[in-house]
PDB file of C-alpha atoms in Angstrom:
ATOM      1  CA  MET A   1      -5.272 -16.038 -32.208  1.00  0.00           C
ATOM      2  CA  LYS A   2      -3.834 -12.689 -31.165  1.00  0.00           C
ATOM      3  CA  ALA A   3      -2.458 -11.614 -27.804  1.00  0.00           C
ATOM      4  CA  TRP A   4      -4.922 -10.137 -25.312  1.00  0.00           C
ATOM      5  CA  ALA A   5      -4.559  -8.078 -22.140  1.00  0.00           C
ATOM      6  CA  PRO A   6      -6.786  -8.566 -19.077  1.00  0.00           C
ATOM      7  CA  PRO A   7      -8.698  -5.573 -17.721  1.00  0.00           C
ATOM      8  CA  ARG A   8      -7.570  -3.573 -14.720  1.00  0.00           C
ATOM      9  CA  GLY A   9      -8.790  -4.504 -11.275  1.00  0.00           C
ATOM     10  CA  LYS A  10      -8.123  -6.319  -8.030  1.00  0.00           C
ATOM     11  CA  VAL A  11      -6.415  -9.651  -8.669  1.00  0.00           C
ATOM     12  CA  LEU A  12      -6.616 -12.860  -6.664  1.00  0.00           C
ATOM     13  CA  VAL A  13      -4.332 -15.792  -7.513  1.00  0.00           C
ATOM     14  CA  LEU A  14      -5.217 -19.245  -6.170  1.00  0.00           C
ATOM     15  CA  ALA A  15      -2.303 -21.686  -6.092  1.00  0.00           C
ATOM     16  CA  PRO A  16      -2.672 -25.307  -4.947  1.00  0.00           C
ATOM     17  CA  HIS A  17       1.044 -25.424  -4.083  1.00  0.00           C
ATOM     18  CA  PRO A  18       3.935 -22.965  -3.905  1.00  0.00           C
ATOM     19  CA  ASP A  19       5.306 -22.649  -7.483  1.00  0.00           C
ATOM     20  CA  ASP A  20       1.949 -23.088  -9.269  1.00  0.00           C
ATOM     21  CA  GLU A  21       1.387 -19.317  -9.270  1.00  0.00           C
ATOM     22  CA  THR A  22       4.724 -18.724 -11.017  1.00  0.00           C
ATOM     23  CA  ILE A  23       4.428 -21.612 -13.481  1.00  0.00           C
ATOM     24  CA  GLY A  24       0.826 -20.882 -14.404  1.00  0.00           C
ATOM     25  CA  CYS A  25       0.548 -17.097 -14.345  1.00  0.00           C
ATOM     26  CA  GLY A  26       3.830 -15.552 -13.196  1.00  0.00           C
ATOM     27  CA  GLY A  27       3.944 -13.327 -16.263  1.00  0.00           C
ATOM     28  CA  ALA A  28       0.376 -12.158 -15.679  1.00  0.00           C
ATOM     29  CA  ILE A  29       1.209 -11.329 -12.062  1.00  0.00           C
ATOM     30  CA  VAL A  30       4.101  -9.105 -13.137  1.00  0.00           C
ATOM     31  CA  PHE A  31       1.882  -7.538 -15.815  1.00  0.00           C
ATOM     32  CA  HIS A  32      -0.737  -6.611 -13.197  1.00  0.00           C
ATOM     33  CA  ARG A  33       1.761  -5.323 -10.652  1.00  0.00           C
ATOM     34  CA  ARG A  34       3.552  -3.120 -13.177  1.00  0.00           C
ATOM     35  CA  ARG A  35       0.192  -1.658 -14.082  1.00  0.00           C
ATOM     36  CA  GLY A  36      -0.529  -0.940 -10.437  1.00  0.00           C
ATOM     37  CA  ASP A  37      -3.199  -3.609  -9.905  1.00  0.00           C
ATOM     38  CA  PRO A  38      -3.299  -5.030  -6.354  1.00  0.00           C
ATOM     39  CA  VAL A  39      -2.510  -8.763  -6.253  1.00  0.00           C
ATOM     40  CA  VAL A  40      -3.082 -11.314  -3.488  1.00  0.00           C
ATOM     41  CA  VAL A  41      -1.711 -14.858  -3.784  1.00  0.00           C
ATOM     42  CA  VAL A  42      -3.245 -17.661  -1.709  1.00  0.00           C
ATOM     43  CA  PHE A  43      -1.485 -21.021  -1.357  1.00  0.00           C
ATOM     44  CA  ALA A  44      -3.935 -23.786  -0.474  1.00  0.00           C
ATOM     45  CA  THR A  45      -1.225 -26.243   0.629  1.00  0.00           C
ATOM     46  CA  ASP A  46       2.439 -25.972   1.572  1.00  0.00           C
ATOM     47  CA  GLY A  47       3.421 -28.653  -0.939  1.00  0.00           C
ATOM     48  CA  GLU A  48       5.047 -30.797   1.749  1.00  0.00           C
ATOM     49  CA  ARG A  49       4.808 -33.948  -0.368  1.00  0.00           C
ATOM     50  CA  GLY A  50       6.547 -32.464  -3.387  1.00  0.00           C
ATOM     51  CA  ASP A  51       9.758 -34.429  -2.896  1.00  0.00           C
ATOM     52  CA  PRO A  52       9.654 -37.506  -5.160  1.00  0.00           C
ATOM     53  CA  LYS A  53      13.360 -38.217  -4.749  1.00  0.00           C
ATOM     54  CA  GLY A  54      13.449 -37.801  -0.973  1.00  0.00           C
ATOM     55  CA  ARG A  55      16.030 -35.014  -1.083  1.00  0.00           C
ATOM     56  CA  TYR A  56      14.303 -33.053   1.709  1.00  0.00           C
ATOM     57  CA  ARG A  57      13.236 -35.919   3.958  1.00  0.00           C
ATOM     58  CA  GLY A  58      13.425 -34.742   7.557  1.00  0.00           C
ATOM     59  CA  ARG A  59      14.301 -31.181   6.545  1.00  0.00           C
ATOM     60  CA  GLY A  60      10.877 -29.551   6.867  1.00  0.00           C
ATOM     61  CA  LEU A  61       9.915 -29.220   3.208  1.00  0.00           C
ATOM     62  CA  ALA A  62       6.732 -27.255   4.013  1.00  0.00           C
ATOM     63  CA  ALA A  63       8.772 -24.462   5.598  1.00  0.00           C
ATOM     64  CA  VAL A  64      11.271 -24.600   2.735  1.00  0.00           C
ATOM     65  CA  ARG A  65       8.530 -24.136   0.162  1.00  0.00           C
ATOM     66  CA  ARG A  66       6.978 -21.239   2.071  1.00  0.00           C
ATOM     67  CA  ARG A  67      10.350 -19.499   2.065  1.00  0.00           C
ATOM     68  CA  GLU A  68      10.688 -20.171  -1.645  1.00  0.00           C
ATOM     69  CA  ALA A  69       7.207 -18.758  -2.246  1.00  0.00           C
ATOM     70  CA  ARG A  70       8.086 -15.543  -0.438  1.00  0.00           C
ATOM     71  CA  ALA A  71      11.289 -15.189  -2.459  1.00  0.00           C
ATOM     72  CA  ALA A  72       9.420 -15.779  -5.728  1.00  0.00           C
ATOM     73  CA  ALA A  73       6.710 -13.304  -4.749  1.00  0.00           C
ATOM     74  CA  LYS A  74       9.328 -10.628  -4.158  1.00  0.00           C
ATOM     75  CA  VAL A  75      10.566 -11.092  -7.727  1.00  0.00           C
ATOM     76  CA  LEU A  76       7.009 -10.945  -9.073  1.00  0.00           C
ATOM     77  CA  GLY A  77       6.276  -7.781  -7.090  1.00  0.00           C
ATOM     78  CA  VAL A  78       3.713  -9.301  -4.709  1.00  0.00           C
ATOM     79  CA  SER A  79       3.709  -8.559  -0.983  1.00  0.00           C
ATOM     80  CA  ARG A  80       0.356 -10.062   0.057  1.00  0.00           C
ATOM     81  CA  LEU A  81       0.524 -13.825   0.515  1.00  0.00           C
ATOM     82  CA  GLU A  82      -1.656 -16.259   2.448  1.00  0.00           C
ATOM     83  CA  PHE A  83      -0.790 -19.834   3.369  1.00  0.00           C
ATOM     84  CA  TRP A  84      -3.780 -22.012   4.234  1.00  0.00           C
ATOM     85  CA  HIS A  85      -1.823 -25.147   5.210  1.00  0.00           C
ATOM     86  CA  PHE A  86      -4.280 -27.707   3.839  1.00  0.00           C
ATOM     87  CA  PRO A  87      -2.623 -31.126   3.378  1.00  0.00           C
ATOM     88  CA  ASP A  88      -0.757 -31.695   0.138  1.00  0.00           C
ATOM     89  CA  LEU A  89      -2.573 -34.235  -2.076  1.00  0.00           C
ATOM     90  CA  GLY A  90      -5.594 -33.904   0.207  1.00  0.00           C
ATOM     91  CA  LEU A  91      -7.582 -30.932  -1.110  1.00  0.00           C
ATOM     92  CA  ALA A  92     -10.357 -33.124  -2.513  1.00  0.00           C
ATOM     93  CA  ARG A  93     -11.101 -34.339   1.027  1.00  0.00           C
ATOM     94  CA  GLU A  94     -11.121 -30.906   2.674  1.00  0.00           C
ATOM     95  CA  ASN A  95     -14.674 -29.867   3.503  1.00  0.00           C
ATOM     96  CA  GLU A  96     -13.466 -26.465   4.708  1.00  0.00           C
ATOM     97  CA  LEU A  97     -11.908 -25.500   1.378  1.00  0.00           C
ATOM     98  CA  GLY A  98     -15.132 -24.289  -0.243  1.00  0.00           C
ATOM     99  CA  PRO A  99     -16.391 -22.216   2.704  1.00  0.00           C
ATOM    100  CA  ARG A 100     -12.955 -20.653   3.119  1.00  0.00           C
ATOM    101  CA  LEU A 101     -12.895 -19.676  -0.559  1.00  0.00           C
ATOM    102  CA  ALA A 102     -16.361 -18.161  -0.206  1.00  0.00           C
ATOM    103  CA  LEU A 103     -15.184 -16.042   2.724  1.00  0.00           C
ATOM    104  CA  LEU A 104     -12.067 -15.030   0.796  1.00  0.00           C
ATOM    105  CA  LEU A 105     -14.138 -13.833  -2.169  1.00  0.00           C
ATOM    106  CA  LYS A 106     -16.444 -11.903   0.136  1.00  0.00           C
ATOM    107  CA  ARG A 107     -13.498 -10.254   1.882  1.00  0.00           C
ATOM    108  CA  GLU A 108     -11.306  -9.444  -1.112  1.00  0.00           C
ATOM    109  CA  ARG A 109     -14.016  -8.774  -3.751  1.00  0.00           C
ATOM    110  CA  PRO A 110     -11.586  -9.461  -6.631  1.00  0.00           C
ATOM    111  CA  ASP A 111     -12.237  -8.452 -10.219  1.00  0.00           C
ATOM    112  CA  LEU A 112     -10.056 -11.221 -11.646  1.00  0.00           C
ATOM    113  CA  VAL A 113      -9.209 -14.634 -10.227  1.00  0.00           C
ATOM    114  CA  TYR A 114      -6.426 -16.813 -11.614  1.00  0.00           C
ATOM    115  CA  ARG A 115      -6.731 -20.498 -10.681  1.00  0.00           C
ATOM    116  CA  PRO A 116      -5.792 -23.957 -12.058  1.00  0.00           C
ATOM    117  CA  ALA A 117      -7.875 -25.561 -14.795  1.00  0.00           C
ATOM    118  CA  LEU A 118     -10.567 -28.150 -14.118  1.00  0.00           C
ATOM    119  CA  SER A 119      -8.911 -30.353 -16.742  1.00  0.00           C
ATOM    120  CA  ASP A 120      -5.520 -30.388 -14.998  1.00  0.00           C
ATOM    121  CA  PRO A 121      -4.534 -33.994 -14.169  1.00  0.00           C
ATOM    122  CA  HIS A 122      -3.249 -33.191 -10.660  1.00  0.00           C
ATOM    123  CA  PRO A 123      -5.949 -33.972  -8.042  1.00  0.00           C
ATOM    124  CA  ASP A 124      -5.194 -30.905  -5.898  1.00  0.00           C
ATOM    125  CA  HIS A 125      -5.408 -28.643  -8.937  1.00  0.00           C
ATOM    126  CA  ARG A 126      -8.776 -30.061  -9.934  1.00  0.00           C
ATOM    127  CA  ALA A 127     -10.082 -29.899  -6.372  1.00  0.00           C
ATOM    128  CA  LEU A 128      -9.173 -26.225  -6.004  1.00  0.00           C
ATOM    129  CA  ALA A 129     -10.700 -25.415  -9.388  1.00  0.00           C
ATOM    130  CA  ARG A 130     -13.951 -27.208  -8.501  1.00  0.00           C
ATOM    131  CA  ALA A 131     -14.162 -25.563  -5.088  1.00  0.00           C
ATOM    132  CA  PHE A 132     -13.601 -22.131  -6.583  1.00  0.00           C
ATOM    133  CA  ARG A 133     -16.213 -22.646  -9.290  1.00  0.00           C
ATOM    134  CA  LYS A 134     -18.766 -23.588  -6.629  1.00  0.00           C
ATOM    135  CA  ALA A 135     -17.802 -20.780  -4.241  1.00  0.00           C
ATOM    136  CA  SER A 136     -17.899 -18.134  -6.989  1.00  0.00           C
ATOM    137  CA  ALA A 137     -21.157 -19.260  -8.607  1.00  0.00           C
ATOM    138  CA  ALA A 138     -23.203 -16.640  -6.775  1.00  0.00           C
ATOM    139  CA  VAL A 139     -20.537 -13.911  -6.833  1.00  0.00           C
ATOM    140  CA  PRO A 140     -21.037 -11.289  -9.563  1.00  0.00           C
ATOM    141  CA  GLY A 141     -18.286  -9.342 -11.227  1.00  0.00           C
ATOM    142  CA  VAL A 142     -15.493 -11.949 -11.077  1.00  0.00           C
ATOM    143  CA  ARG A 143     -13.552 -12.751 -14.246  1.00  0.00           C
ATOM    144  CA  ASP A 144     -12.358 -16.358 -13.914  1.00  0.00           C
ATOM    145  CA  LEU A 145      -9.044 -17.232 -15.604  1.00  0.00           C
ATOM    146  CA  ALA A 146      -7.825 -20.839 -15.596  1.00  0.00           C
ATOM    147  CA  TYR A 147      -4.062 -21.181 -16.010  1.00  0.00           C
ATOM    148  CA  GLU A 148      -1.950 -24.110 -17.217  1.00  0.00           C
ATOM    149  CA  ILE A 149       0.345 -26.326 -15.156  1.00  0.00           C
ATOM    150  CA  TYR A 150       0.409 -29.968 -16.281  1.00  0.00           C
ATOM    151  CA  GLY A 151      -1.623 -29.614 -19.450  1.00  0.00           C
ATOM    152  CA  GLY A 152      -5.021 -30.871 -20.476  1.00  0.00           C
ATOM    153  CA  SER A 153      -6.202 -27.330 -21.104  1.00  0.00           C
ATOM    154  CA  LYS A 154      -6.996 -25.626 -24.420  1.00  0.00           C
ATOM    155  CA  PRO A 155      -6.523 -21.926 -23.748  1.00  0.00           C
ATOM    156  CA  GLY A 156      -8.531 -19.449 -25.758  1.00  0.00           C
ATOM    157  CA  TRP A 157      -6.885 -16.238 -24.510  1.00  0.00           C
ATOM    158  CA  PHE A 158      -3.165 -15.450 -24.597  1.00  0.00           C
ATOM    159  CA  LEU A 159      -1.267 -12.787 -22.681  1.00  0.00           C
ATOM    160  CA  ASP A 160       1.990 -11.526 -24.189  1.00  0.00           C
ATOM    161  CA  ILE A 161       4.505 -11.961 -21.353  1.00  0.00           C
ATOM    162  CA  THR A 162       7.634 -11.273 -23.409  1.00  0.00           C
ATOM    163  CA  PRO A 163       8.527  -8.145 -21.365  1.00  0.00           C
ATOM    164  CA  PHE A 164       7.938 -10.039 -18.104  1.00  0.00           C
ATOM    165  CA  PHE A 165       9.454 -13.407 -18.981  1.00  0.00           C
ATOM    166  CA  PRO A 166      12.816 -12.732 -17.261  1.00  0.00           C
ATOM    167  CA  GLU A 167      10.983 -12.080 -13.965  1.00  0.00           C
ATOM    168  CA  LYS A 168       8.917 -15.241 -14.402  1.00  0.00           C
ATOM    169  CA  ILE A 169      12.082 -17.297 -14.838  1.00  0.00           C
ATOM    170  CA  ARG A 170      13.854 -15.585 -11.927  1.00  0.00           C
ATOM    171  CA  ALA A 171      10.849 -16.241  -9.686  1.00  0.00           C
ATOM    172  CA  LEU A 172      10.762 -19.874 -10.777  1.00  0.00           C
ATOM    173  CA  ARG A 173      14.458 -20.250  -9.904  1.00  0.00           C
ATOM    174  CA  ALA A 174      13.520 -19.466  -6.291  1.00  0.00           C
ATOM    175  CA  TYR A 175      11.820 -22.892  -6.116  1.00  0.00           C
ATOM    176  CA  ARG A 176      15.044 -24.837  -5.837  1.00  0.00           C
ATOM    177  CA  SER A 177      13.353 -27.739  -4.054  1.00  0.00           C
ATOM    178  CA  GLN A 178      11.129 -28.350  -7.064  1.00  0.00           C
ATOM    179  CA  LEU A 179      13.745 -27.742  -9.739  1.00  0.00           C
ATOM    180  CA  ALA A 180      15.845 -30.462  -8.107  1.00  0.00           C
ATOM    181  CA  SER A 181      13.413 -33.128  -9.313  1.00  0.00           C
ATOM    182  CA  THR A 182      11.654 -31.601 -12.351  1.00  0.00           C
ATOM    183  CA  ASP A 183      12.892 -29.496 -15.259  1.00  0.00           C
ATOM    184  CA  TRP A 184      10.323 -26.781 -14.735  1.00  0.00           C
ATOM    185  CA  LEU A 185      12.583 -24.171 -16.316  1.00  0.00           C
ATOM    186  CA  GLY A 186      12.626 -26.119 -19.570  1.00  0.00           C
ATOM    187  CA  ARG A 187       8.908 -26.885 -19.434  1.00  0.00           C
ATOM    188  CA  VAL A 188       7.994 -23.263 -18.795  1.00  0.00           C
ATOM    189  CA  ARG A 189      10.228 -21.980 -21.580  1.00  0.00           C
ATOM    190  CA  ARG A 190       8.819 -24.468 -24.086  1.00  0.00           C
ATOM    191  CA  ARG A 191       5.205 -23.773 -23.199  1.00  0.00           C
ATOM    192  CA  ALA A 192       5.682 -19.988 -23.198  1.00  0.00           C
ATOM    193  CA  ALA A 193       7.289 -20.215 -26.638  1.00  0.00           C
ATOM    194  CA  ALA A 194       4.464 -22.428 -27.940  1.00  0.00           C
ATOM    195  CA  ARG A 195       1.789 -20.092 -26.578  1.00  0.00           C
ATOM    196  CA  GLY A 196       3.724 -17.158 -27.979  1.00  0.00           C
ATOM    197  CA  LEU A 197       3.668 -18.752 -31.412  1.00  0.00           C
ATOM    198  CA  ALA A 198      -0.109 -19.108 -31.155  1.00  0.00           C
ATOM    199  CA  ALA A 199      -0.446 -15.484 -30.028  1.00  0.00           C
ATOM    200  CA  GLY A 200       1.947 -14.002 -32.585  1.00  0.00           C
ATOM    201  CA  THR A 201       4.511 -12.959 -29.975  1.00  0.00           C
ATOM    202  CA  LEU A 202       7.717 -14.349 -28.449  1.00  0.00           C
ATOM    203  CA  TYR A 203       6.392 -15.614 -25.109  1.00  0.00           C
ATOM    204  CA  ALA A 204       2.832 -15.909 -23.839  1.00  0.00           C
ATOM    205  CA  GLU A 205       0.691 -17.475 -21.139  1.00  0.00           C
ATOM    206  CA  GLY A 206      -2.581 -19.136 -22.081  1.00  0.00           C
ATOM    207  CA  PHE A 207      -5.849 -19.053 -20.168  1.00  0.00           C
ATOM    208  CA  ARG A 208      -9.353 -20.427 -20.390  1.00  0.00           C
ATOM    209  CA  VAL A 209     -11.663 -17.644 -19.363  1.00  0.00           C
ATOM    210  CA  ARG A 210     -15.176 -17.349 -17.970  1.00  0.00           C
ATOM    211  CA  PRO A 211     -16.423 -13.760 -18.217  1.00  0.00           C
ATOM    212  CA  PRO A 212     -17.961 -12.176 -15.122  1.00  0.00           C
ATOM    213  CA  ARG A 213     -21.656 -12.127 -14.390  1.00  0.00           C
ATOM    214  CA  ALA A 214     -22.780  -8.605 -15.242  1.00  0.00           C
ATOM    215  CA  ASN A 215     -23.377  -6.119 -12.468  1.00  0.00           C
ATOM    216  CA  SER A 216     -22.679  -2.443 -11.903  1.00  0.00           C
ATOM    217  CA  ARG A 217     -18.909  -3.109 -11.712  1.00  0.00           C
ATOM    218  CA  THR A 218     -18.692  -5.024 -14.971  1.00  0.00           C
ATOM    219  CA  ALA A 219     -21.619  -4.032 -17.179  1.00  0.00           C
ATOM    220  CA  SER A 220     -19.539  -1.453 -19.019  1.00  0.00           C
ATOM    221  CA  ARG A 221     -16.724  -3.898 -19.790  1.00  0.00           C
ATOM    222  CA  THR A 222     -16.663  -5.773 -23.058  1.00  0.00           C
ATOM    223  CA  ARG A 223     -14.766  -8.866 -24.073  1.00  0.00           C
ATOM    224  CA  PRO A 224     -11.964  -8.534 -26.649  1.00  0.00           C
ATOM    225  CA  ALA A 225     -13.282  -9.333 -30.117  1.00  0.00           C
ATOM    226  CA  SER A 226     -10.183 -11.378 -30.942  1.00  0.00           C
ATOM    227  CA  ALA A 227     -10.557 -13.740 -27.980  1.00  0.00           C
ATOM    228  CA  SER A 228     -12.489 -16.975 -28.031  1.00  0.00           C
ATOM    229  CA  VAL A 229     -13.887 -18.109 -24.710  1.00  0.00           C
ATOM    230  CA  ARG A 230     -13.870 -21.711 -23.543  1.00  0.00           C
ATOM    231  CA  PRO A 231     -15.114 -22.656 -20.079  1.00  0.00           C
ATOM    232  CA  GLY A 232     -12.330 -23.849 -17.793  1.00  0.00           C
TER     233      GLY A 232
END
């Protein structure tokens, strides 16, 4: 499998929690911004329950993680962020998630959407992926890219992020609250190296991709011959 580059266009990144955007597709975000593509990142929850060791008990972890997200976004080159404040570990029970995603797609009209994989073991990640798939079913022209967080995915497309890997790591370092309990730096480095080996480069991010439904915006675009497509 060789490295692939996504097409130009408006980019929407859906993150269940602050840090998922950097872990899953931080390199892709920098790639798009350096190319001049507009990028919007939406955080479905504030990640207020992401404190397994109780280090931030009583210290307002939701606000801490929003600050961390803004700092990471600055490193990645993104200025447009939205925080939806749905409850952490509660996305599967949120009836408003799907309608809000539908309105977001109608408003932003993105060409590419990065979101977690349906096969991700985390319930919030799966819930956001399912809600997006349903909300986007009738929306033409959207290329759907599922990124990796906890595993369970078998990516078919790989983006060479070697030139952008330092920014990905610097952005990840902004999430001090999460690095205190999990070695995300080590996990990200190992996965990027493994995906890079598969792609024939030093570091890469892997995605499962659903091509867009053809319309006037996408009919002229073709999929890379070297990429295999697996539904995410």
